[in-house]
Amino acid sequence: MTITLPEHLKDWLGEQASREGFPSPDAYVADILLRTRQLTTREQIDARLAEALASGDSRPMTDADWQRLRETARSLRKGPA
């Protein structure tokens, strides 16, 4: 992917990358994008946790619940089929 920036933004980006210790502006931008994606994911997790807390009374996890959770985790680890 190529992104065209005005010269003043290229200069600023280079300065920021150097100030933050990145080897290049590309690495700096990649880090910003990764952190943004992680933050978005974290916000989604927090929203789901808040939903769960507001959904009513909880109940203890059963052995079957834990087994379903393990199976889901294994399938997610394998990735899409």
PDB file of C-alpha atoms in Angstrom:
ATOM      1  CA  MET A   1       0.000   0.000   0.000  1.00  0.00           C
ATOM      2  CA  THR A   2       1.251   3.465  -0.809  1.00  0.00           C
ATOM      3  CA  ILE A   3       0.019   6.564   0.946  1.00  0.00           C
ATOM      4  CA  THR A   4       0.866   9.977  -0.468  1.00  0.00           C
ATOM      5  CA  LEU A   5       1.402  12.712   2.094  1.00  0.00           C
ATOM      6  CA  PRO A   6       2.179  16.411   1.703  1.00  0.00           C
ATOM      7  CA  GLU A   7       5.830  17.258   2.342  1.00  0.00           C
ATOM      8  CA  HIS A   8       5.162  18.948   5.706  1.00  0.00           C
ATOM      9  CA  LEU A   9       3.458  15.783   7.015  1.00  0.00           C
ATOM     10  CA  LYS A  10       6.280  13.564   5.727  1.00  0.00           C
ATOM     11  CA  ASP A  11       8.761  15.730   7.618  1.00  0.00           C
ATOM     12  CA  TRP A  12       6.659  15.656  10.775  1.00  0.00           C
ATOM     13  CA  LEU A  13       6.206  11.888  10.530  1.00  0.00           C
ATOM     14  CA  GLY A  14       9.951  11.389  10.152  1.00  0.00           C
ATOM     15  CA  GLU A  15      10.595  13.562  13.212  1.00  0.00           C
ATOM     16  CA  GLN A  16       8.019  11.664  15.272  1.00  0.00           C
ATOM     17  CA  ALA A  17       9.439   8.290  14.214  1.00  0.00           C
ATOM     18  CA  SER A  18      12.953   9.378  15.212  1.00  0.00           C
ATOM     19  CA  ARG A  19      11.758  10.853  18.509  1.00  0.00           C
ATOM     20  CA  GLU A  20       9.949   7.604  19.375  1.00  0.00           C
ATOM     21  CA  GLY A  21      12.945   5.442  18.405  1.00  0.00           C
ATOM     22  CA  PHE A  22      11.530   3.820  15.275  1.00  0.00           C
ATOM     23  CA  PRO A  23      13.884   2.902  12.419  1.00  0.00           C
ATOM     24  CA  SER A  24      11.579   4.471   9.813  1.00  0.00           C
ATOM     25  CA  PRO A  25       8.336   6.384   9.420  1.00  0.00           C
ATOM     26  CA  ASP A  26       6.794   3.177   7.993  1.00  0.00           C
ATOM     27  CA  ALA A  27       7.544   1.304  11.220  1.00  0.00           C
ATOM     28  CA  TYR A  28       6.106   4.178  13.248  1.00  0.00           C
ATOM     29  CA  VAL A  29       2.845   4.226  11.264  1.00  0.00           C
ATOM     30  CA  ALA A  30       2.572   0.422  11.473  1.00  0.00           C
ATOM     31  CA  ASP A  31       2.930   0.632  15.263  1.00  0.00           C
ATOM     32  CA  ILE A  32       0.246   3.322  15.496  1.00  0.00           C
ATOM     33  CA  LEU A  33      -2.138   1.198  13.430  1.00  0.00           C
ATOM     34  CA  LEU A  34      -1.444  -1.923  15.502  1.00  0.00           C
ATOM     35  CA  ARG A  35      -2.024  -0.077  18.784  1.00  0.00           C
ATOM     36  CA  THR A  36      -5.245   1.419  17.408  1.00  0.00           C
ATOM     37  CA  ARG A  37      -6.479  -2.028  16.397  1.00  0.00           C
ATOM     38  CA  GLN A  38      -5.607  -3.433  19.833  1.00  0.00           C
ATOM     39  CA  LEU A  39      -7.406  -0.543  21.531  1.00  0.00           C
ATOM     40  CA  THR A  40     -10.486  -1.114  19.408  1.00  0.00           C
ATOM     41  CA  THR A  41     -10.420  -4.808  20.302  1.00  0.00           C
ATOM     42  CA  ARG A  42     -10.024  -3.940  23.987  1.00  0.00           C
ATOM     43  CA  GLU A  43     -12.971  -1.540  23.786  1.00  0.00           C
ATOM     44  CA  GLN A  44     -15.089  -4.297  22.242  1.00  0.00           C
ATOM     45  CA  ILE A  45     -14.113  -6.711  25.010  1.00  0.00           C
ATOM     46  CA  ASP A  46     -14.896  -4.105  27.678  1.00  0.00           C
ATOM     47  CA  ALA A  47     -18.300  -3.437  26.095  1.00  0.00           C
ATOM     48  CA  ARG A  48     -19.134  -7.156  26.065  1.00  0.00           C
ATOM     49  CA  LEU A  49     -18.037  -7.520  29.686  1.00  0.00           C
ATOM     50  CA  ALA A  50     -20.214  -4.560  30.687  1.00  0.00           C
ATOM     51  CA  GLU A  51     -23.136  -6.130  28.805  1.00  0.00           C
ATOM     52  CA  ALA A  52     -22.604  -9.422  30.598  1.00  0.00           C
ATOM     53  CA  LEU A  53     -22.468  -7.733  33.997  1.00  0.00           C
ATOM     54  CA  ALA A  54     -25.696  -5.866  33.274  1.00  0.00           C
ATOM     55  CA  SER A  55     -27.491  -8.961  31.971  1.00  0.00           C
ATOM     56  CA  GLY A  56     -28.596 -10.193  35.367  1.00  0.00           C
ATOM     57  CA  ASP A  57     -27.612 -12.709  37.971  1.00  0.00           C
ATOM     58  CA  SER A  58     -24.685 -14.967  37.272  1.00  0.00           C
ATOM     59  CA  ARG A  59     -24.389 -18.680  37.915  1.00  0.00           C
ATOM     60  CA  PRO A  60     -21.377 -20.886  38.584  1.00  0.00           C
ATOM     61  CA  MET A  61     -19.615 -22.424  35.565  1.00  0.00           C
ATOM     62  CA  THR A  62     -20.313 -26.131  35.132  1.00  0.00           C
ATOM     63  CA  ASP A  63     -17.929 -28.729  33.721  1.00  0.00           C
ATOM     64  CA  ALA A  64     -19.946 -28.603  30.477  1.00  0.00           C
ATOM     65  CA  ASP A  65     -19.515 -24.810  30.318  1.00  0.00           C
ATOM     66  CA  TRP A  66     -15.747 -25.144  30.682  1.00  0.00           C
ATOM     67  CA  GLN A  67     -15.638 -27.865  28.040  1.00  0.00           C
ATOM     68  CA  ARG A  68     -17.549 -25.675  25.535  1.00  0.00           C
ATOM     69  CA  LEU A  69     -15.188 -22.812  26.305  1.00  0.00           C
ATOM     70  CA  ARG A  70     -12.128 -25.022  25.680  1.00  0.00           C
ATOM     71  CA  GLU A  71     -13.597 -26.290  22.397  1.00  0.00           C
ATOM     72  CA  THR A  72     -14.307 -22.747  21.246  1.00  0.00           C
ATOM     73  CA  ALA A  73     -10.774 -21.673  22.133  1.00  0.00           C
ATOM     74  CA  ARG A  74      -9.286 -24.619  20.227  1.00  0.00           C
ATOM     75  CA  SER A  75     -11.355 -23.850  17.132  1.00  0.00           C
ATOM     76  CA  LEU A  76     -10.372 -20.169  17.273  1.00  0.00           C
ATOM     77  CA  ARG A  77      -6.706 -21.100  17.640  1.00  0.00           C
ATOM     78  CA  LYS A  78      -6.913 -23.249  14.498  1.00  0.00           C
ATOM     79  CA  GLY A  79      -8.333 -20.305  12.543  1.00  0.00           C
ATOM     80  CA  PRO A  80     -10.905 -20.263   9.782  1.00  0.00           C
ATOM     81  CA  ALA A  81     -11.553 -23.522   7.977  1.00  0.00           C
TER      82      ALA A  81
END
